[in-house]
């Protein structure tokens, strides 16, 4: 599933194509994409809208229109936006722009969603679902500690909860916990100040590296020009069962936390604090 770095990479690539452009013609060819709204109705509503800016919150892409409306796109498992999509398979929607170019929405497994929000609806919608952005200056180790305080859930589960922090998923949580030398099953509220500082900087490090590598391509994630990200070559923990830990050489272990495959170094990420 695309996480913050993958969605941010898509945003950076697609924003120049969309910003300032008017949607001249919109086709949505998938009832699941807009449900419970009728895709024909949503396509008609979008036609004529002019794009002001393309933003991101957590794993959501936000296409903001000059009218004050916003299209909230969640790519879920396999959604992606493509420039010049002619000939692509699994296209579920097509935006024809007033400069004659096209942007397509491709989704193999069809879990992605498009939600058209009226002016004033965006902030309350996101506010109820998405916590702080981990890459903004206002995100501090102290603030992270406040979000985790008193929580007995495993650290990994707390970080996967989008209301704790926006945009982390299975890959970047495992990577951040490896950098922070923290076991995924540590109770979320049990971290001391030094551990919180390590976790705070580790989350940023993992996400920033992911953005710098244009995300990780494991199955179907592609950039809007069809190319792949390369973060998967830099994984320290995720998916590396039995491979030597880059720090200590111990084979990486795998378990399940909250139903998700979880990779960690059993030596440098001990369950008991050192
Ligand atoms: Zn290790």
Short mmCIF file of C-alpha atoms and ligand atoms in Angstrom, two decimals:
data_model
loop_
_atom_site.label_atom_id
_atom_site.label_comp_id
_atom_site.label_asym_id
_atom_site.label_seq_id
_atom_site.Cartn_x
_atom_site.Cartn_y
_atom_site.Cartn_z
CA UNK A 1 0.00 0.00 0.00
CA UNK A 2 1.36 3.44 -0.80
CA UNK A 3 2.44 5.23 2.37
CA UNK A 4 3.44 8.86 2.93
CA UNK A 5 6.60 8.77 0.75
CA UNK A 6 4.82 7.09 -2.17
CA UNK A 7 1.83 9.45 -2.03
CA UNK A 8 4.13 12.47 -1.71
CA UNK A 9 6.11 11.26 -4.72
CA UNK A 10 2.91 10.97 -6.75
CA UNK A 11 1.84 14.43 -5.58
CA UNK A 12 5.12 16.04 -6.63
CA UNK A 13 5.00 14.40 -10.03
CA UNK A 14 1.34 15.11 -10.80
CA UNK A 15 0.95 18.61 -9.32
CA UNK A 16 2.66 20.46 -12.21
CA UNK A 17 0.31 18.77 -14.69
CA UNK A 18 -2.84 19.69 -12.76
CA UNK A 19 -2.24 23.04 -11.04
CA UNK A 20 -3.88 25.94 -12.84
CA UNK A 21 -5.66 23.63 -15.27
CA UNK A 22 -9.39 23.27 -15.80
CA UNK A 23 -10.94 19.80 -16.03
CA UNK A 24 -12.56 19.95 -19.47
CA UNK A 25 -13.85 16.42 -19.52
CA UNK A 26 -14.01 13.79 -16.80
CA UNK A 27 -14.75 10.10 -17.20
CA UNK A 28 -15.10 7.77 -14.23
CA UNK A 29 -15.50 4.18 -15.24
CA UNK A 30 -15.78 2.41 -11.88
CA UNK A 31 -18.71 2.47 -9.46
CA UNK A 32 -16.43 1.44 -6.59
CA UNK A 33 -14.25 4.53 -6.95
CA UNK A 34 -16.93 7.03 -5.94
CA UNK A 35 -19.45 4.93 -4.03
CA UNK A 36 -21.93 5.59 -2.61
CA UNK A 37 -22.03 8.44 -5.14
CA UNK A 38 -22.84 7.71 -8.76
CA UNK A 39 -19.64 8.05 -10.82
CA UNK A 40 -21.55 9.80 -13.60
CA UNK A 41 -22.74 12.44 -11.15
CA UNK A 42 -19.27 12.94 -9.68
CA UNK A 43 -17.74 13.22 -13.17
CA UNK A 44 -20.32 15.85 -14.11
CA UNK A 45 -19.65 17.77 -10.89
CA UNK A 46 -15.89 17.74 -11.52
CA UNK A 47 -16.19 18.94 -15.11
CA UNK A 48 -15.36 22.63 -15.33
CA UNK A 49 -13.53 22.77 -11.99
CA UNK A 50 -10.18 24.57 -12.04
CA UNK A 51 -7.33 23.11 -9.97
CA UNK A 52 -5.71 25.50 -7.54
CA UNK A 53 -3.25 23.18 -5.84
CA UNK A 54 -2.48 19.53 -5.21
CA UNK A 55 -1.75 18.80 -1.54
CA UNK A 56 -1.23 15.73 0.61
CA UNK A 57 -2.39 14.84 4.14
CA UNK A 58 -1.13 11.50 5.41
CA UNK A 59 -1.89 9.01 2.65
CA UNK A 60 -4.53 11.24 1.03
CA UNK A 61 -3.99 13.29 -2.10
CA UNK A 62 -6.04 16.49 -2.11
CA UNK A 63 -6.91 18.20 -5.37
CA UNK A 64 -8.05 21.66 -4.28
CA UNK A 65 -10.21 23.60 -6.69
CA UNK A 66 -10.51 27.37 -7.08
CA UNK A 67 -14.20 26.95 -6.22
CA UNK A 68 -13.27 25.83 -2.69
CA UNK A 69 -14.26 22.24 -3.34
CA UNK A 70 -11.71 19.45 -2.98
CA UNK A 71 -11.29 15.99 -4.46
CA UNK A 72 -9.88 13.65 -1.84
CA UNK A 73 -8.08 10.70 -3.43
CA UNK A 74 -6.95 7.65 -1.45
CA UNK A 75 -4.82 5.28 -3.50
CA UNK A 76 -5.31 2.34 -1.05
CA UNK A 77 -3.54 -0.79 -2.35
CA UNK A 78 -2.81 -0.20 -6.01
CA UNK A 79 -4.12 3.21 -7.10
CA UNK A 80 -1.91 5.60 -9.03
CA UNK A 81 -2.18 8.71 -11.19
CA UNK A 82 -0.58 8.73 -14.61
CA UNK A 83 0.36 11.49 -17.01
CA UNK A 84 -0.46 10.74 -20.64
CA UNK A 85 -2.19 7.46 -19.74
CA UNK A 86 -3.19 6.45 -23.29
CA UNK A 87 -2.80 2.68 -23.66
CA UNK A 88 -2.56 1.95 -19.93
CA UNK A 89 -4.49 -0.99 -18.53
CA UNK A 90 -6.79 -0.85 -15.49
CA UNK A 91 -7.70 2.82 -16.05
CA UNK A 92 -10.67 3.72 -13.84
CA UNK A 93 -10.89 7.44 -14.52
CA UNK A 94 -9.61 9.97 -17.01
CA UNK A 95 -9.22 13.74 -16.65
CA UNK A 96 -8.88 15.73 -19.87
CA UNK A 97 -7.35 19.13 -19.15
CA UNK A 98 -7.76 22.46 -20.94
CA UNK A 99 -4.20 22.29 -22.33
CA UNK A 100 -5.07 19.11 -24.21
CA UNK A 101 -3.18 16.75 -21.88
CA UNK A 102 -4.68 13.90 -19.89
CA UNK A 103 -4.24 12.49 -16.40
CA UNK A 104 -5.44 8.96 -15.76
CA UNK A 105 -6.27 7.08 -12.59
CA UNK A 106 -5.13 3.46 -12.68
CA UNK A 107 -6.10 0.90 -10.05
CA UNK A 108 -5.60 -2.84 -10.48
CA UNK A 109 -7.35 -4.01 -7.32
CA UNK A 110 -9.92 -1.20 -7.19
CA UNK A 111 -9.72 -0.31 -3.50
CA UNK A 112 -8.94 3.36 -4.16
CA UNK A 113 -11.51 6.06 -3.46
CA UNK A 114 -12.43 9.48 -4.83
CA UNK A 115 -14.51 11.73 -2.61
CA UNK A 116 -15.66 15.16 -3.77
CA UNK A 117 -16.04 17.52 -0.82
CA UNK A 118 -17.84 20.85 -0.73
CA UNK A 119 -16.16 24.01 0.65
CA UNK A 120 -15.63 23.67 4.39
CA UNK A 121 -15.96 19.89 4.46
CA UNK A 122 -12.31 18.95 3.99
CA UNK A 123 -10.81 19.97 7.34
CA UNK A 124 -13.46 18.30 9.53
CA UNK A 125 -13.25 15.16 7.39
CA UNK A 126 -9.48 14.90 7.73
CA UNK A 127 -9.44 16.11 11.32
CA UNK A 128 -11.47 13.09 12.39
CA UNK A 129 -9.24 10.61 10.59
CA UNK A 130 -5.67 11.86 10.36
CA UNK A 131 -3.20 13.00 13.05
CA UNK A 132 -0.19 15.28 12.81
CA UNK A 133 2.10 15.30 9.77
CA UNK A 134 5.46 13.81 10.83
CA UNK A 135 7.54 15.96 8.47
CA UNK A 136 6.34 19.39 9.55
CA UNK A 137 8.47 21.50 11.92
CA UNK A 138 5.70 21.44 14.55
CA UNK A 139 6.11 17.68 15.01
CA UNK A 140 8.41 17.23 18.01
CA UNK A 141 9.61 14.34 20.17
CA UNK A 142 7.63 15.86 23.04
CA UNK A 143 4.45 15.97 20.94
CA UNK A 144 5.03 12.36 19.90
CA UNK A 145 5.34 11.42 23.56
CA UNK A 146 2.01 13.09 24.32
CA UNK A 147 0.33 11.09 21.57
CA UNK A 148 1.72 7.81 22.92
CA UNK A 149 1.32 8.57 26.61
CA UNK A 150 -0.76 6.06 28.56
CA UNK A 151 -1.26 3.79 25.55
CA UNK A 152 -0.73 0.10 26.19
CA UNK A 153 -1.08 -0.96 22.56
CA UNK A 154 2.10 -2.26 20.90
CA UNK A 155 4.22 0.57 19.57
CA UNK A 156 3.82 -0.68 16.03
CA UNK A 157 0.02 -0.74 16.25
CA UNK A 158 -0.04 2.77 17.73
CA UNK A 159 2.11 4.08 14.87
CA UNK A 160 -0.04 2.37 12.23
CA UNK A 161 -3.07 4.19 13.67
CA UNK A 162 -3.43 7.19 11.34
CA UNK A 163 -4.79 9.32 14.19
CA UNK A 164 -1.45 9.02 16.02
CA UNK A 165 0.56 10.27 13.07
CA UNK A 166 -0.39 10.75 9.44
CA UNK A 167 0.96 8.59 6.67
CA UNK A 168 2.88 5.74 8.29
CA UNK A 169 2.16 2.19 7.13
CA UNK A 170 3.67 -1.25 7.52
CA UNK A 171 6.90 -0.54 5.67
CA UNK A 172 7.93 2.77 7.20
CA UNK A 173 6.94 1.77 10.74
CA UNK A 174 9.22 -1.28 10.56
CA UNK A 175 12.01 0.85 9.12
CA UNK A 176 11.58 3.62 11.72
CA UNK A 177 11.56 1.12 14.62
CA UNK A 178 14.77 -0.45 13.28
CA UNK A 179 16.48 2.97 13.12
CA UNK A 180 15.19 3.79 16.60
CA UNK A 181 16.30 0.37 17.98
CA UNK A 182 12.84 -0.19 19.46
CA UNK A 183 10.95 -3.47 19.56
CA UNK A 184 7.57 -3.32 17.76
CA UNK A 185 5.82 -4.89 20.76
CA UNK A 186 6.98 -2.34 23.32
CA UNK A 187 3.89 -0.79 24.97
CA UNK A 188 3.44 2.53 23.16
CA UNK A 189 3.27 4.52 26.40
CA UNK A 190 6.43 2.98 27.91
CA UNK A 191 9.08 4.97 26.05
CA UNK A 192 11.41 7.21 28.03
CA UNK A 193 12.57 10.57 26.79
CA UNK A 194 15.68 9.27 25.01
CA UNK A 195 13.66 6.58 23.27
CA UNK A 196 11.07 9.13 22.15
CA UNK A 197 13.84 11.29 20.71
CA UNK A 198 15.24 8.30 18.83
CA UNK A 199 11.81 7.36 17.52
CA UNK A 200 11.01 10.91 16.44
CA UNK A 201 14.18 11.25 14.41
CA UNK A 202 13.89 7.68 13.08
CA UNK A 203 10.38 8.30 11.73
CA UNK A 204 11.63 11.37 9.88
CA UNK A 205 14.72 9.60 8.62
CA UNK A 206 12.75 6.66 7.21
CA UNK A 207 10.15 8.91 5.54
CA UNK A 208 12.68 11.37 4.14
CA UNK A 209 14.76 8.55 2.71
CA UNK A 210 11.59 7.09 1.17
CA UNK A 211 10.77 10.40 -0.50
CA UNK A 212 14.35 10.83 -1.71
CA UNK A 213 14.16 7.38 -3.34
CA UNK A 214 10.73 8.17 -4.80
CA UNK A 215 9.04 5.51 -2.72
CA UNK A 216 9.36 1.76 -2.74
CA UNK A 217 8.13 -0.37 -5.61
CA UNK A 218 7.09 -3.78 -4.34
CA UNK A 219 4.30 -4.75 -6.69
CA UNK A 220 2.27 -2.24 -8.63
CA UNK A 221 3.22 1.20 -7.29
CA UNK A 222 4.49 3.39 -10.10
CA UNK A 223 5.34 7.05 -10.44
CA UNK A 224 3.05 9.13 -12.69
CA UNK A 225 5.54 8.77 -15.57
CA UNK A 226 5.49 4.96 -15.23
CA UNK A 227 8.88 4.63 -13.52
CA UNK A 228 9.56 2.86 -10.22
CA UNK A 229 10.78 4.00 -6.83
CA UNK A 230 13.96 2.49 -5.35
CA UNK A 231 13.44 2.64 -1.58
CA UNK A 232 13.09 -1.16 -1.47
CA UNK A 233 16.87 -1.38 -2.03
CA UNK A 234 17.44 0.49 1.24
CA UNK A 235 15.22 -1.51 3.56
CA UNK A 236 16.90 -2.30 6.87
CA UNK A 237 14.16 -4.50 8.33
CA UNK A 238 11.03 -4.73 6.15
CA UNK A 239 10.88 -7.98 4.18
CA UNK A 240 14.46 -9.00 5.15
CA UNK A 241 13.74 -12.23 7.07
CA UNK A 242 16.99 -14.06 7.95
CA UNK A 243 19.17 -11.47 6.24
CA UNK A 244 21.91 -10.00 8.49
CA UNK A 245 21.06 -6.81 10.36
CA UNK A 246 23.10 -3.92 8.89
CA UNK A 247 24.05 -2.84 12.41
CA UNK A 248 24.94 -6.06 14.22
CA UNK A 249 24.76 -8.97 11.75
CA UNK A 250 22.00 -10.81 13.63
CA UNK A 251 19.46 -12.37 11.24
CA UNK A 252 16.32 -10.20 10.92
CA UNK A 253 13.30 -11.88 12.53
CA UNK A 254 9.66 -11.81 11.51
CA UNK A 255 6.53 -11.91 13.62
CA UNK A 256 2.98 -10.59 13.40
CA UNK A 257 1.83 -7.49 15.23
CA UNK A 258 -1.79 -6.43 14.94
CA UNK A 259 -2.21 -8.90 12.09
CA UNK A 260 0.61 -7.34 10.05
CA UNK A 261 3.90 -8.97 9.07
CA UNK A 262 6.58 -7.29 11.15
CA UNK A 263 10.34 -7.44 10.67
CA UNK A 264 12.93 -6.43 13.28
CA UNK A 265 16.37 -7.21 14.64
CA UNK A 266 15.97 -9.32 17.79
CA UNK A 267 19.38 -8.16 19.03
CA UNK A 268 19.34 -4.38 18.60
CA UNK A 269 15.58 -4.02 19.05
CA UNK A 270 15.14 -5.84 22.40
CA UNK A 271 11.71 -6.09 24.00
CA UNK A 272 13.09 -5.00 27.37
CA UNK A 273 14.64 -1.51 27.51
CA UNK A 274 18.45 -1.64 27.67
ZN1 LIG B 1 20.80 -5.65 14.82
#
